[in-house]
mmCIF file of C-alpha atoms in Angstrom:
data_model
loop_
_atom_site.group_PDB
_atom_site.id
_atom_site.type_symbol
_atom_site.label_atom_id
_atom_site.label_comp_id
_atom_site.label_asym_id
_atom_site.label_seq_id
_atom_site.Cartn_x
_atom_site.Cartn_y
_atom_site.Cartn_z
ATOM 1 C CA MET A 1 0.000 0.000 0.000
ATOM 2 C CA THR A 2 1.178 3.481 -0.765
ATOM 3 C CA ILE A 3 1.175 6.369 1.692
ATOM 4 C CA THR A 4 -1.466 8.153 -0.407
ATOM 5 C CA HIS A 5 -3.753 5.128 0.028
ATOM 6 C CA HIS A 6 -3.747 5.807 3.772
ATOM 7 C CA GLU A 7 -4.437 9.540 3.560
ATOM 8 C CA PRO A 8 -8.265 9.416 3.291
ATOM 9 C CA PHE A 9 -8.443 7.166 6.356
ATOM 10 C CA ILE A 10 -6.116 9.432 8.352
ATOM 11 C CA ARG A 11 -8.150 12.488 7.322
ATOM 12 C CA HIS A 12 -11.254 10.651 8.560
ATOM 13 C CA CYS A 13 -9.460 10.058 11.884
ATOM 14 C CA TYR A 14 -8.544 13.746 12.045
ATOM 15 C CA ALA A 15 -12.224 14.627 11.547
ATOM 16 C CA LEU A 16 -13.093 12.227 14.377
ATOM 17 C CA ALA A 17 -10.436 13.884 16.560
ATOM 18 C CA ARG A 18 -11.987 17.296 15.929
ATOM 19 C CA GLN A 19 -15.403 15.788 16.771
ATOM 20 C CA ALA A 20 -14.029 14.451 20.074
ATOM 21 C CA ALA A 21 -12.698 17.904 20.953
ATOM 22 C CA ALA A 22 -16.049 19.474 20.061
ATOM 23 C CA ASN A 23 -17.665 16.970 22.463
ATOM 24 C CA GLY A 24 -15.367 18.167 25.269
ATOM 25 C CA ASP A 25 -12.921 15.278 25.058
ATOM 26 C CA HIS A 26 -9.286 15.080 24.018
ATOM 27 C CA PRO A 27 -8.732 15.301 20.229
ATOM 28 C CA PHE A 28 -8.260 11.705 19.172
ATOM 29 C CA GLY A 29 -10.138 9.547 16.673
ATOM 30 C CA ALA A 30 -9.676 6.058 15.273
ATOM 31 C CA LEU A 31 -11.233 3.727 12.751
ATOM 32 C CA LEU A 32 -11.035 0.087 11.763
ATOM 33 C CA ALA A 33 -10.844 -0.753 8.055
ATOM 34 C CA ARG A 34 -10.878 -3.950 6.065
ATOM 35 C CA ASP A 35 -10.465 -4.199 2.303
ATOM 36 C CA GLY A 36 -10.669 -0.416 1.985
ATOM 37 C CA GLN A 37 -13.975 -0.187 3.863
ATOM 38 C CA VAL A 38 -14.494 1.478 7.234
ATOM 39 C CA LEU A 39 -16.027 -1.029 9.652
ATOM 40 C CA LEU A 40 -16.100 1.045 12.864
ATOM 41 C CA THR A 41 -15.105 4.445 14.172
ATOM 42 C CA ALA A 42 -14.477 5.755 17.683
ATOM 43 C CA VAL A 43 -13.462 8.928 19.463
ATOM 44 C CA ASN A 44 -11.788 9.683 22.756
ATOM 45 C CA THR A 45 -14.351 9.825 25.596
ATOM 46 C CA ILE A 46 -12.228 10.162 28.730
ATOM 47 C CA THR A 47 -13.974 13.347 29.848
ATOM 48 C CA THR A 48 -17.537 12.455 28.909
ATOM 49 C CA ASP A 49 -17.194 8.905 30.319
ATOM 50 C CA HIS A 50 -15.162 10.010 33.374
ATOM 51 C CA ASP A 51 -12.692 7.211 32.608
ATOM 52 C CA VAL A 52 -9.031 7.845 31.764
ATOM 53 C CA THR A 53 -8.849 4.592 29.761
ATOM 54 C CA ARG A 54 -11.411 5.654 27.180
ATOM 55 C CA HIS A 55 -8.905 6.521 24.467
ATOM 56 C CA ALA A 56 -10.228 6.390 20.899
ATOM 57 C CA GLU A 57 -8.206 3.284 20.051
ATOM 58 C CA LEU A 58 -9.294 1.428 23.182
ATOM 59 C CA ASN A 59 -12.939 2.359 22.580
ATOM 60 C CA LEU A 60 -12.575 1.061 19.023
ATOM 61 C CA ILE A 61 -10.800 -2.186 19.937
ATOM 62 C CA SER A 62 -13.274 -2.908 22.747
ATOM 63 C CA GLN A 63 -16.179 -2.583 20.340
ATOM 64 C CA ALA A 64 -14.422 -4.446 17.520
ATOM 65 C CA SER A 65 -13.430 -7.417 19.679
ATOM 66 C CA ARG A 66 -17.049 -7.846 20.744
ATOM 67 C CA GLN A 67 -18.422 -7.431 17.229
ATOM 68 C CA PHE A 68 -15.922 -9.330 15.041
ATOM 69 C CA ASP A 69 -14.268 -12.726 15.241
ATOM 70 C CA PRO A 70 -10.476 -13.083 15.408
ATOM 71 C CA ALA A 71 -10.241 -14.057 11.715
ATOM 72 C CA THR A 72 -11.914 -10.800 10.693
ATOM 73 C CA LEU A 73 -9.746 -8.705 13.019
ATOM 74 C CA ALA A 74 -6.667 -10.378 11.516
ATOM 75 C CA GLU A 75 -7.615 -8.827 8.156
ATOM 76 C CA CYS A 76 -8.026 -5.284 9.482
ATOM 77 C CA THR A 77 -5.983 -2.137 9.795
ATOM 78 C CA LEU A 78 -6.468 0.261 12.673
ATOM 79 C CA TYR A 79 -6.090 3.901 11.637
ATOM 80 C CA THR A 80 -5.661 6.548 14.293
ATOM 81 C CA SER A 81 -5.201 10.285 14.393
ATOM 82 C CA THR A 82 -2.228 10.007 16.759
ATOM 83 C CA GLU A 83 0.197 7.182 17.390
ATOM 84 C CA PRO A 84 -1.259 4.828 20.025
ATOM 85 C CA CYS A 85 -0.043 5.005 23.609
ATOM 86 C CA ALA A 86 1.337 1.909 25.334
ATOM 87 C CA MET A 87 -2.097 0.939 26.703
ATOM 88 C CA CYS A 88 -3.774 1.192 23.305
ATOM 89 C CA ALA A 89 -0.920 -0.470 21.400
ATOM 90 C CA GLY A 90 -1.192 -3.405 23.797
ATOM 91 C CA ALA A 91 -4.948 -3.661 23.270
ATOM 92 C CA ILE A 92 -4.515 -3.587 19.495
ATOM 93 C CA PHE A 93 -1.857 -6.302 19.753
ATOM 94 C CA TRP A 94 -3.988 -8.552 21.971
ATOM 95 C CA ALA A 95 -7.017 -8.100 19.706
ATOM 96 C CA GLY A 96 -4.937 -9.478 16.841
ATOM 97 C CA VAL A 97 -5.150 -6.481 14.516
ATOM 98 C CA PRO A 98 -1.972 -6.807 12.443
ATOM 99 C CA ALA A 99 -1.514 -3.233 11.220
ATOM 100 C CA ILE A 100 -1.609 0.273 12.699
ATOM 101 C CA VAL A 101 -1.419 3.463 10.653
ATOM 102 C CA TYR A 102 -1.195 6.765 12.511
ATOM 103 C CA GLY A 103 -1.257 10.444 11.664
ATOM 104 C CA SER A 104 0.589 12.451 14.296
ATOM 105 C CA SER A 105 3.495 10.857 16.172
ATOM 106 C CA ALA A 106 3.677 10.242 19.906
ATOM 107 C CA GLU A 107 6.722 12.503 19.999
ATOM 108 C CA THR A 108 4.778 15.382 18.443
ATOM 109 C CA LEU A 109 1.960 14.914 20.938
ATOM 110 C CA GLY A 110 4.496 14.858 23.759
ATOM 111 C CA GLU A 111 6.088 18.101 22.545
ATOM 112 C CA ILE A 112 2.753 19.897 22.363
ATOM 113 C CA ALA A 113 0.822 18.378 25.281
ATOM 114 C CA GLY A 114 3.733 17.716 27.636
ATOM 115 C CA GLY A 115 3.574 13.913 27.482
ATOM 116 C CA ALA A 116 4.549 12.078 30.646
ATOM 117 C CA PHE A 117 4.879 8.589 29.107
ATOM 118 C CA VAL A 118 5.864 8.801 25.445
ATOM 119 C CA VAL A 119 6.804 5.437 23.971
ATOM 120 C CA PRO A 120 6.688 5.023 20.190
ATOM 121 C CA SER A 121 4.311 2.165 19.399
ATOM 122 C CA ARG A 122 6.693 0.447 16.977
ATOM 123 C CA VAL A 123 9.271 0.247 19.778
ATOM 124 C CA LEU A 124 6.781 -1.307 22.196
ATOM 125 C CA LEU A 125 5.291 -3.665 19.608
ATOM 126 C CA ALA A 126 8.737 -4.907 18.559
ATOM 127 C CA TYR A 127 8.653 -6.973 21.766
ATOM 128 C CA GLY A 128 5.494 -8.861 20.722
ATOM 129 C CA GLN A 129 5.518 -12.540 19.860
ATOM 130 C CA TRP A 130 3.907 -11.754 16.505
ATOM 131 C CA GLN A 131 4.446 -8.843 14.190
ATOM 132 C CA THR A 132 2.256 -5.751 14.195
ATOM 133 C CA ALA A 133 3.068 -3.453 11.278
ATOM 134 C CA VAL A 134 3.236 0.226 12.237
ATOM 135 C CA THR A 135 3.091 2.937 9.574
ATOM 136 C CA GLY A 136 3.310 6.648 10.178
ATOM 137 C CA PRO A 137 3.314 9.494 10.559
ATOM 138 C CA ILE A 138 0.868 10.239 7.728
ATOM 139 C CA LEU A 139 -0.129 13.884 7.080
ATOM 140 C CA PRO A 140 1.684 14.914 10.265
ATOM 141 C CA ASP A 141 1.248 18.660 9.740
ATOM 142 C CA GLU A 142 -2.548 18.260 9.808
ATOM 143 C CA GLY A 143 -2.311 16.285 13.031
ATOM 144 C CA ARG A 144 0.070 18.792 14.581
ATOM 145 C CA ALA A 145 -2.402 21.590 13.814
ATOM 146 C CA ILE A 146 -5.191 19.760 15.672
ATOM 147 C CA HIS A 147 -3.013 19.308 18.755
ATOM 148 C CA GLN A 148 -1.666 22.871 18.618
ATOM 149 C CA ALA A 149 -5.230 24.201 18.516
ATOM 150 C CA TYR A 150 -6.310 22.064 21.480
ATOM 151 C CA TRP A 151 -3.547 21.557 24.062
ATOM 152 C CA PRO A 152 -2.116 25.032 24.665
ATOM 153 C CA SER A 153 -5.510 26.162 25.999
ATOM 154 C CA ARG A 154 -5.612 23.313 28.535
#
């Protein structure tokens, strides 16, 4: 797959991130795709759900693992507006989704938001017993703009 193939999905995640921020949550969005089709989408809901674990990727993986069998998940790609944190990367790994594509990097988020636990997902996932492909950043300037508009006012 080419980088340009991923761009529409990342732009969709960026729109979801802006939606999350409009809802009063942190600006993160994610989607699950298979064969070029979006199966599910999710946004960050840590504020509205009063639960610090309700990251967009974890919301998505929780729903996907209840809705789809392991064989289907093994054919999917998880797209996300920002590189998954350690918690979310672990959930994606354990759900058996073999590919992650992200927009903005964890390092960029850390620079802007003052990250306290910044671990690139490809570094963490390199320790897994099976391979999870990690691609990104994709359209990083668009992702940076979302974070720059949100975090400095917090």
